[in-house]
Coordinates of C-alpha atoms in Angstrom, one line a residue:
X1 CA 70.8 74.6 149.4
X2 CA 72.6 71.8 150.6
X3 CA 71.4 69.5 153.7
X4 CA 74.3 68.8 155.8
X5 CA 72.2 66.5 157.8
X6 CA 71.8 64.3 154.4
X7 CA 75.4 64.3 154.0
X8 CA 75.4 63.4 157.5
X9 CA 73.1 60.8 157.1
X10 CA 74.1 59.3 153.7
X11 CA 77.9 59.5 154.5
X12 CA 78.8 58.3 157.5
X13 CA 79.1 54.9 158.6
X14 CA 81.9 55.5 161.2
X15 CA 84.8 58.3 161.6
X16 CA 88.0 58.1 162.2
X17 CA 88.7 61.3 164.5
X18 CA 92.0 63.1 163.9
X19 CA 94.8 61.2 164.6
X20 CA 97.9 62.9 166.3
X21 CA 101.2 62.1 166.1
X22 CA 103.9 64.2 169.0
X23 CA 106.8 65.7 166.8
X24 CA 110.2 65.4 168.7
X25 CA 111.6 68.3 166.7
X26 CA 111.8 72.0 167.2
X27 CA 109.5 73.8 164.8
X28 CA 111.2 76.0 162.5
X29 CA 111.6 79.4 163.7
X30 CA 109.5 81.9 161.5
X31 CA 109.4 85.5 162.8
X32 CA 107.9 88.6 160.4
X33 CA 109.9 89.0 156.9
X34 CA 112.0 92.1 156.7
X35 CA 109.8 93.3 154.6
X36 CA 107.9 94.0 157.4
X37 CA 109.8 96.2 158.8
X38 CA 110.0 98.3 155.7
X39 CA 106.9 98.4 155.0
X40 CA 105.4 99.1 158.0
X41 CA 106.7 101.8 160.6
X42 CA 106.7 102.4 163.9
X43 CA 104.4 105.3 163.1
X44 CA 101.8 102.8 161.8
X45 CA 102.3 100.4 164.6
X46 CA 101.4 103.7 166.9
X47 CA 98.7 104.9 164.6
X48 CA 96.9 101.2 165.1
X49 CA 97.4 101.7 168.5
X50 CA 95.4 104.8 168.9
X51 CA 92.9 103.7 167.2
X52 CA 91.7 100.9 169.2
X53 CA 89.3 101.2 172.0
X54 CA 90.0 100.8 175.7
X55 CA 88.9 97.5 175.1
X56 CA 91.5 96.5 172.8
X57 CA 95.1 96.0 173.4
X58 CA 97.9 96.2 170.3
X59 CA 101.2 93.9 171.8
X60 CA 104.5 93.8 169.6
X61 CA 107.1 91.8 170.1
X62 CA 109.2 92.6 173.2
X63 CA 105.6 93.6 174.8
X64 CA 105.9 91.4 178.1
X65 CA 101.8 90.1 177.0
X66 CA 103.0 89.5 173.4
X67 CA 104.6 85.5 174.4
X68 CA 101.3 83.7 175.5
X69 CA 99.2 85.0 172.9
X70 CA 102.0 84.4 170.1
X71 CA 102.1 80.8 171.0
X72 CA 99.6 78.4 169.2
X73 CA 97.9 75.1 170.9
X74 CA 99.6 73.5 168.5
X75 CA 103.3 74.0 169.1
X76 CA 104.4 72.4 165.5
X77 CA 103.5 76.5 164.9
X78 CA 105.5 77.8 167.7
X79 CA 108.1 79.5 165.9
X80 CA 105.7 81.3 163.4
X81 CA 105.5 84.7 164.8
X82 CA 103.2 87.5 164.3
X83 CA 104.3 91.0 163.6
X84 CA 101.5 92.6 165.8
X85 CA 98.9 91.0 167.8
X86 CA 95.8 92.6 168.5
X87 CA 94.1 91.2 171.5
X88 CA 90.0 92.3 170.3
X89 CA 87.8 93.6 172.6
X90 CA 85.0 95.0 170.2
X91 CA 83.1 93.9 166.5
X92 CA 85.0 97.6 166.0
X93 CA 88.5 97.3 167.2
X94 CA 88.3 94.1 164.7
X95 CA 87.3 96.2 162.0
X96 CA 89.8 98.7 162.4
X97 CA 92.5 96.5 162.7
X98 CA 91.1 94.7 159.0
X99 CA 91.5 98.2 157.7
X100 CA 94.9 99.2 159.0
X101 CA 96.3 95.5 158.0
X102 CA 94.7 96.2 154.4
X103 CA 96.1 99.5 154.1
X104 CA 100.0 98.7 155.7
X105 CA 100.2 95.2 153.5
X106 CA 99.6 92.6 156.1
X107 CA 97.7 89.8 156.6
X108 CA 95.2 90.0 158.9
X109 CA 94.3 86.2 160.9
X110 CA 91.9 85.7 163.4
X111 CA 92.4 83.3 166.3
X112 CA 89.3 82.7 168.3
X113 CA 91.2 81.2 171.5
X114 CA 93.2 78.0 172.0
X115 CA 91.5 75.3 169.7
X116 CA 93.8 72.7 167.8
X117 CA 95.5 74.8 165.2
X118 CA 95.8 71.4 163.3
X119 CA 96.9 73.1 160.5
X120 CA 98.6 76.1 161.4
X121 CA 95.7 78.2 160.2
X122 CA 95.8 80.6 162.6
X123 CA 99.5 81.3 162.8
X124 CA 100.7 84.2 160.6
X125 CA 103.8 86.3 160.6
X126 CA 101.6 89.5 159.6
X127 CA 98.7 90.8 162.2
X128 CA 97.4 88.2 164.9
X129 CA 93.5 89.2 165.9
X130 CA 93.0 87.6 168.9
X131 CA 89.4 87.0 170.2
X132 CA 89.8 85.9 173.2
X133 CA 88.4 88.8 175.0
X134 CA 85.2 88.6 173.2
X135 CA 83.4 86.1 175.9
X136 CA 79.5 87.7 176.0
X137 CA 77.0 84.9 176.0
X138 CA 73.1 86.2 175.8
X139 CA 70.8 83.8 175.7
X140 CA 66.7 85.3 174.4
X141 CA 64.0 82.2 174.9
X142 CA 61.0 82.6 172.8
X143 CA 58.1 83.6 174.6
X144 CA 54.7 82.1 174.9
X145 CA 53.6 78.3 174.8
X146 CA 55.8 76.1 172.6
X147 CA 53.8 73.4 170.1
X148 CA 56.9 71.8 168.8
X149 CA 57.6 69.3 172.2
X150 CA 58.7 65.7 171.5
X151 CA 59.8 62.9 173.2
X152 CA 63.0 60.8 172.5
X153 CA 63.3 57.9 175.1
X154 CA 64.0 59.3 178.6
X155 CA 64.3 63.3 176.9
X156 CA 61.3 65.6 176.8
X157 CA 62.7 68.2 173.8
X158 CA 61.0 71.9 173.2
X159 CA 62.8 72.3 169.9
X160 CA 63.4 76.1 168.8
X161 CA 62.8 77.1 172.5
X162 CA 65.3 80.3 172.1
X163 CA 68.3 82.0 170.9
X164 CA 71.5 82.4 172.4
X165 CA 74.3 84.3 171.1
X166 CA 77.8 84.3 171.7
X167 CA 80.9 86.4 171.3
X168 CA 83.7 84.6 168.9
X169 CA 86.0 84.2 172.1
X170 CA 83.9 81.6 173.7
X171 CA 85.0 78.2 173.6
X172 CA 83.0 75.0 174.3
X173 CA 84.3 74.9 177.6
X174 CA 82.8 78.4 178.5
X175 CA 79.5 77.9 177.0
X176 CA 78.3 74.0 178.2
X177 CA 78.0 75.0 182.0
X178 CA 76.2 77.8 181.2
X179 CA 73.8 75.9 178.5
X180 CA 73.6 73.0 181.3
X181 CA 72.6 75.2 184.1
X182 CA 69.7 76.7 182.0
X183 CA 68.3 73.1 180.7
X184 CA 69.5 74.7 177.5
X185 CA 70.8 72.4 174.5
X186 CA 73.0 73.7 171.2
X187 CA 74.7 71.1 169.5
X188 CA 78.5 71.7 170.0
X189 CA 81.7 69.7 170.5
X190 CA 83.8 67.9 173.3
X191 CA 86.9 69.8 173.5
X192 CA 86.7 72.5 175.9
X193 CA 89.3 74.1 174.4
X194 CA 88.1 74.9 171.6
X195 CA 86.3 77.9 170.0
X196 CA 82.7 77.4 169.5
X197 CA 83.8 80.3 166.1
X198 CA 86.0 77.3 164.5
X199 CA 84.2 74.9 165.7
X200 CA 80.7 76.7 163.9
X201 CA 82.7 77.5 160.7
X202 CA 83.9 74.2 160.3
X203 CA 80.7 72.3 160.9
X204 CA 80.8 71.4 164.5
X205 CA 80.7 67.7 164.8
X206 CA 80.2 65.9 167.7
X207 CA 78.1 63.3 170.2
X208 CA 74.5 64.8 169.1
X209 CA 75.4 65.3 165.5
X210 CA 72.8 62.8 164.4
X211 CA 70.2 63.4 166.4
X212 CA 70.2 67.4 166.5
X213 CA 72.2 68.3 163.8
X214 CA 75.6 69.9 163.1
X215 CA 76.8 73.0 165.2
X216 CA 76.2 75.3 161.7
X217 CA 72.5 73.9 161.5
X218 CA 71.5 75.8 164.4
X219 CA 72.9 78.8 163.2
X220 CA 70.5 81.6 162.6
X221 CA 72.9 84.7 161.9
X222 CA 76.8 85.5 162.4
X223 CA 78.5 89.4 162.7
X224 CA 81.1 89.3 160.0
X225 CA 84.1 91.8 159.2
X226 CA 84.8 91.5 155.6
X227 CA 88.1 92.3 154.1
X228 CA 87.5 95.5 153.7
X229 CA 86.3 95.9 157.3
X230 CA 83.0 96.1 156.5
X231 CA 80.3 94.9 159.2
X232 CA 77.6 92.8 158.1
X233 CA 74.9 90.6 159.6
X234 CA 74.7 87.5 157.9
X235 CA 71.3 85.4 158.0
X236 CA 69.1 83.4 155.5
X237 CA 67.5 86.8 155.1
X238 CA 70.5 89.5 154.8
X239 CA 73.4 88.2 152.8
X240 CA 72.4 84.5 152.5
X241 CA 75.1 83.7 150.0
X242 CA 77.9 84.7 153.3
X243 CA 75.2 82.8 155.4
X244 CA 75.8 80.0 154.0
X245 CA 79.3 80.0 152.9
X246 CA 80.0 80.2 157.0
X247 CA 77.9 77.2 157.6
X248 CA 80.8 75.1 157.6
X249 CA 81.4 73.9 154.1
X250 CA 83.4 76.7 152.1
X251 CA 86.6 77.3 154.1
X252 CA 85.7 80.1 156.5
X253 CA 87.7 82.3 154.7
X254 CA 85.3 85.0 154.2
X255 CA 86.1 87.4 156.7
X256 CA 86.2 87.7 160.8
X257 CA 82.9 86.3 162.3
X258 CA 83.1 88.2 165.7
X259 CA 79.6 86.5 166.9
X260 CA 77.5 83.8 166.5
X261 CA 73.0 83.0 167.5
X262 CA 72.3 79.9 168.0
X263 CA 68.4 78.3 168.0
X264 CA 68.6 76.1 171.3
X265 CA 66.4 73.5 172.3
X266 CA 65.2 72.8 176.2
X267 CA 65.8 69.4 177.9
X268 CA 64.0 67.5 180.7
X269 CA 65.2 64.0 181.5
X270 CA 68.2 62.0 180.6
X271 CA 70.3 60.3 178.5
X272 CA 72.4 56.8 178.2
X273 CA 76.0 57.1 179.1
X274 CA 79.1 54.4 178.8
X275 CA 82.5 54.4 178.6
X276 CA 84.3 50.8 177.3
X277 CA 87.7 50.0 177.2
X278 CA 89.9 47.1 176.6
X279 CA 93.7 45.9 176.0
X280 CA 95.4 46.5 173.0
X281 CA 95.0 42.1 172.9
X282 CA 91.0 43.3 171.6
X283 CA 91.6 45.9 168.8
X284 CA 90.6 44.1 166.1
X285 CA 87.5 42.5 167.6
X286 CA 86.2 45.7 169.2
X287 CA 86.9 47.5 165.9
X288 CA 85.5 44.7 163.6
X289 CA 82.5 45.2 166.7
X290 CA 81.8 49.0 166.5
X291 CA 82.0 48.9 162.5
X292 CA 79.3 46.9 162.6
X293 CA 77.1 48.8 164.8
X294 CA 77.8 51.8 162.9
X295 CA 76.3 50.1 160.1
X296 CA 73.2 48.8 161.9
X297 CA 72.6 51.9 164.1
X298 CA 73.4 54.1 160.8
X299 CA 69.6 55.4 160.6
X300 CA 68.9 55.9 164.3
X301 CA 69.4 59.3 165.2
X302 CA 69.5 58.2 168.6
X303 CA 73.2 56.2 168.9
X304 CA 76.3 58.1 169.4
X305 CA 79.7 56.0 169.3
X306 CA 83.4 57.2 169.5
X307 CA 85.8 54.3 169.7
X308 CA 89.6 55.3 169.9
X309 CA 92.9 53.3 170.3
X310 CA 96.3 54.7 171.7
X311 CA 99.0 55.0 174.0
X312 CA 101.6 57.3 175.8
X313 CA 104.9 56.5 177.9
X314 CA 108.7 57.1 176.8
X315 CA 110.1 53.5 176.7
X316 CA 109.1 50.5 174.6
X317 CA 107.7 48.7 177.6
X318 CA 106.1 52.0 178.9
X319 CA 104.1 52.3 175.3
X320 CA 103.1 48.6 175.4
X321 CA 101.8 48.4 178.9
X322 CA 99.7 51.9 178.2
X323 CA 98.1 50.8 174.9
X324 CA 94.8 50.4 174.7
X325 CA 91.5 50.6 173.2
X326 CA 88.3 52.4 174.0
X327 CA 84.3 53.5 173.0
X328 CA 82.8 56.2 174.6
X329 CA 79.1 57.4 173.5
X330 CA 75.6 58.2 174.4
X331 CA 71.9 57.6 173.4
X332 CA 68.5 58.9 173.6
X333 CA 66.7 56.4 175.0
X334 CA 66.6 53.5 177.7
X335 CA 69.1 52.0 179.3
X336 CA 67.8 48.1 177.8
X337 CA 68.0 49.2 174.0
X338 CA 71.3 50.7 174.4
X339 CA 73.1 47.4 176.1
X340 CA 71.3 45.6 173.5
X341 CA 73.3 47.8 170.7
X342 CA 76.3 47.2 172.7
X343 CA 76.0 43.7 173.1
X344 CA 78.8 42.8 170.9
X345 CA 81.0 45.0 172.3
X346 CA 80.0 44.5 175.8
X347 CA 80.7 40.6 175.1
X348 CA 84.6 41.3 174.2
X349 CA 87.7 41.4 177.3
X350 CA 88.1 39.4 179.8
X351 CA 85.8 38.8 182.6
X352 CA 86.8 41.9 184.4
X353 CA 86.8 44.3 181.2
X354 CA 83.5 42.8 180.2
X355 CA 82.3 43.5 184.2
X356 CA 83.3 47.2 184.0
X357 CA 82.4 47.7 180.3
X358 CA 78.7 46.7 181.9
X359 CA 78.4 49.0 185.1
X360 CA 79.5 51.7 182.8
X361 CA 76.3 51.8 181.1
X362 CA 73.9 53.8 182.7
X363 CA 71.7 57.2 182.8
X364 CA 73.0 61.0 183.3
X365 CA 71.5 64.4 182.9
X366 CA 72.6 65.7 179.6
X367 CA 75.0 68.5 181.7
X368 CA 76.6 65.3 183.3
X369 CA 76.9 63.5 179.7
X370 CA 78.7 66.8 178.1
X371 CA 81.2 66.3 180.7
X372 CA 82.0 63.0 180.6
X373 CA 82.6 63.0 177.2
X374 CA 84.3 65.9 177.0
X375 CA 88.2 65.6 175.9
X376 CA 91.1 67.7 174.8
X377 CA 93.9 67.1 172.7
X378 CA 97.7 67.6 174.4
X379 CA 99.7 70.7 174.2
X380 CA 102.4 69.4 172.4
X381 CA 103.3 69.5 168.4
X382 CA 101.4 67.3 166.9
X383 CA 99.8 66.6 163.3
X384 CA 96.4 64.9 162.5
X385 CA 94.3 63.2 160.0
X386 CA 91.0 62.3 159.2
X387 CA 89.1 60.0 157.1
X388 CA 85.3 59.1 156.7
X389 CA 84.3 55.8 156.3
X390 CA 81.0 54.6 155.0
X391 CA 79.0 51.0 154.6
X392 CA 81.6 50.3 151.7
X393 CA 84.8 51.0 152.9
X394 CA 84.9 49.7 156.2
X395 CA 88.7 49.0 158.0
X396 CA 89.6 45.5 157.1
X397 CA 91.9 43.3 159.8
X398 CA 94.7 44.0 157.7

């Protein structure tokens, strides 16, 4: 089986995180073929209906809740609209709504809450399954004295201290106060508004990737509805092949995972926090900077780093006096190795960047970190990129 934490390791000397460009165009308008129509009555549409729990809710177009559901996070995918929506309550109501889609001729897509929708995946014209509804978070510690304790820095660590498991409607934003509250640590990403179930299938990257792993690596077993709404439970020990085709490497089109467990960890102590930024007049330098502490920090598990350049206003002079650049990170240990790594980039701005860029650096409970870091992308039509650099094909000036 492959590591991801190799590939983690051995390919990554620096990311360059989805970049999103506003489209000033209308999408296209894209509401269910005729076909539809024709091939699925009004009889079906009732017969779905009737089938669902209390807990479900089927909404058509014209239904007054059918509008804020139809609309995606991303509005590039506005105008693609869904014959049906089913707003799912239960692992059932998501089977039975597989079924009835399989037997009328629809597509069935599942849409765990807002996310990013970068690329329309969750838009369809056929049957919408909305999961929003599905919010249960359980959390089961492990009983008994724990042997595996260690100590990073600052952070006292009880690896494999529990399970938690949550329903596919939660997003990050629902499951880090309740993980902070508890001293309770799964490795997850910054965007509140994202699912933690696309987040999961897709690998889950974010500012404790190298040091704990991907979200997928602390999954231990996912409820999946197959296409032909069939429930199954998939593990290393029941269905492995699934398992791991839903660790975030195979396209997460194997059915619709409707919960996720999680192995948590348990923090005491904390962790290094800073947040840099500079004019646009230091892009290249801070860039040139951060490439090169990717590269020297690239083995310790311990450095996070984010650095990110952009702008927002409506005129030319509104763009240039907004631009900027910024890094934003965290690290599991003191405060003196961490200014140390930064030292380059602490040493770039002028004399009141470089006196801000210093106070910033300092300690935070591991709640307090998830917050500060946390970030969302714009409501707004937008499209986005991604590329991974390594030691050998680092940005040049140019």
């Amino acid at each position: 089986m492959i590591n991801r934490r190799n590939v983690l390791r051995a390919g990554t000397a620096g990311v360059l995180g989805a970049e999103m460009v506003a489209s000033q165009s209308p999408p296209a308008a894209a509401t269910p073929p005729p076909d539809v129509a024709e091939r699925v009555s009004q009889r079906d549409w009732e017969l779905l209906a009737q089938s669902l729990s209390s807990r479900s809710t089927l909404y058509r177009p014209g239904d007054s809740g059918y509008p804020p559901l139809a609309l995606p996070f991303n509005h590039r995918y506005a105008g693609i609209r869904p014959a049906g929506i089913v707003a799912c309550g239960t692992t059932r109501d998501v089977s039975t709504a597989v079924r009835w889609a399989r037997t009328v001729g629809l597509t069935a897509v599942p849409r765990s809450g807002l996310g990013h929708n970068y690329a329309g995946y969750s838009a369809t014209t056929g049957l919408l399954l909305n999961m929003a509804r599905m919010k249960s978070i359980d959390s089961t510690p492990v009983p008994g004295p724990r042997s595996g304790t260690r100590t990073y820095g600052r952070i006292k660590v009880v690896h494999d201290a529990g399970t938690v498991t949550v329903g596919a409607g939660v997003t990050n934003g629902d499951l880090h106060p309740m993980l902070e509250d508890r001293g309770m640590f799964v490795p997850t990403g910054r965007c509140p508004t994202v699912g933690v179930a696309g987040l999961v299938l897709g690998g889950g990257i974010g500012f404790s990737d190298k040091m704990f792993g991907l979200t997928c690596d602390r999954l231990v077993s996912t409820t999946v509805v197959l296409a032909d709404g069939d429930v199954v439970e998939a593990s290393r020990s029941s269905h492995s092949d699934l398992f791991w085709g839903c660790r975030g490497g195979a396209g997460n089109n194997f059915g619709v995972n409707t919960s996720f467990t999680f192995q948590y960890e348990r923090f005491q102590g904390d962790v290094g926090f800073y947040r840099l930024s500079w004019s646009l007049d230091s892009a290249l330098p801070v860039l040139a900077a951060a490439q090169r502490i990717a590269v020297d920090t690239l083995h310790d598990r311990r450095f996070h780093l984010r650095v990110g350049m952009g702008t927002h206003g409506l005129t030319r002079e509104e763009i240039r006096a907004n631009a900027g650049v910024n890094a934003i990170g965290q690290y599991y240990g003191d405060l003196d190795e961490l200014r140390e790594i930064l030292a380059p980039l602490l040493a770039i701005g002028t004399a009141e960047e470089r006196s801000a860029n210093s106070a910033s650096v300092r300690e935070v409970t591991p709640g307090e970190a998830s917050v500060l870091l946390s970030a969302t992308t714009p409501v707004q039509q937008f499209a986005a990129k991604s590329a991974v650099l390594t030691s050998r094909t680092l940005l040049t000036d140019d």
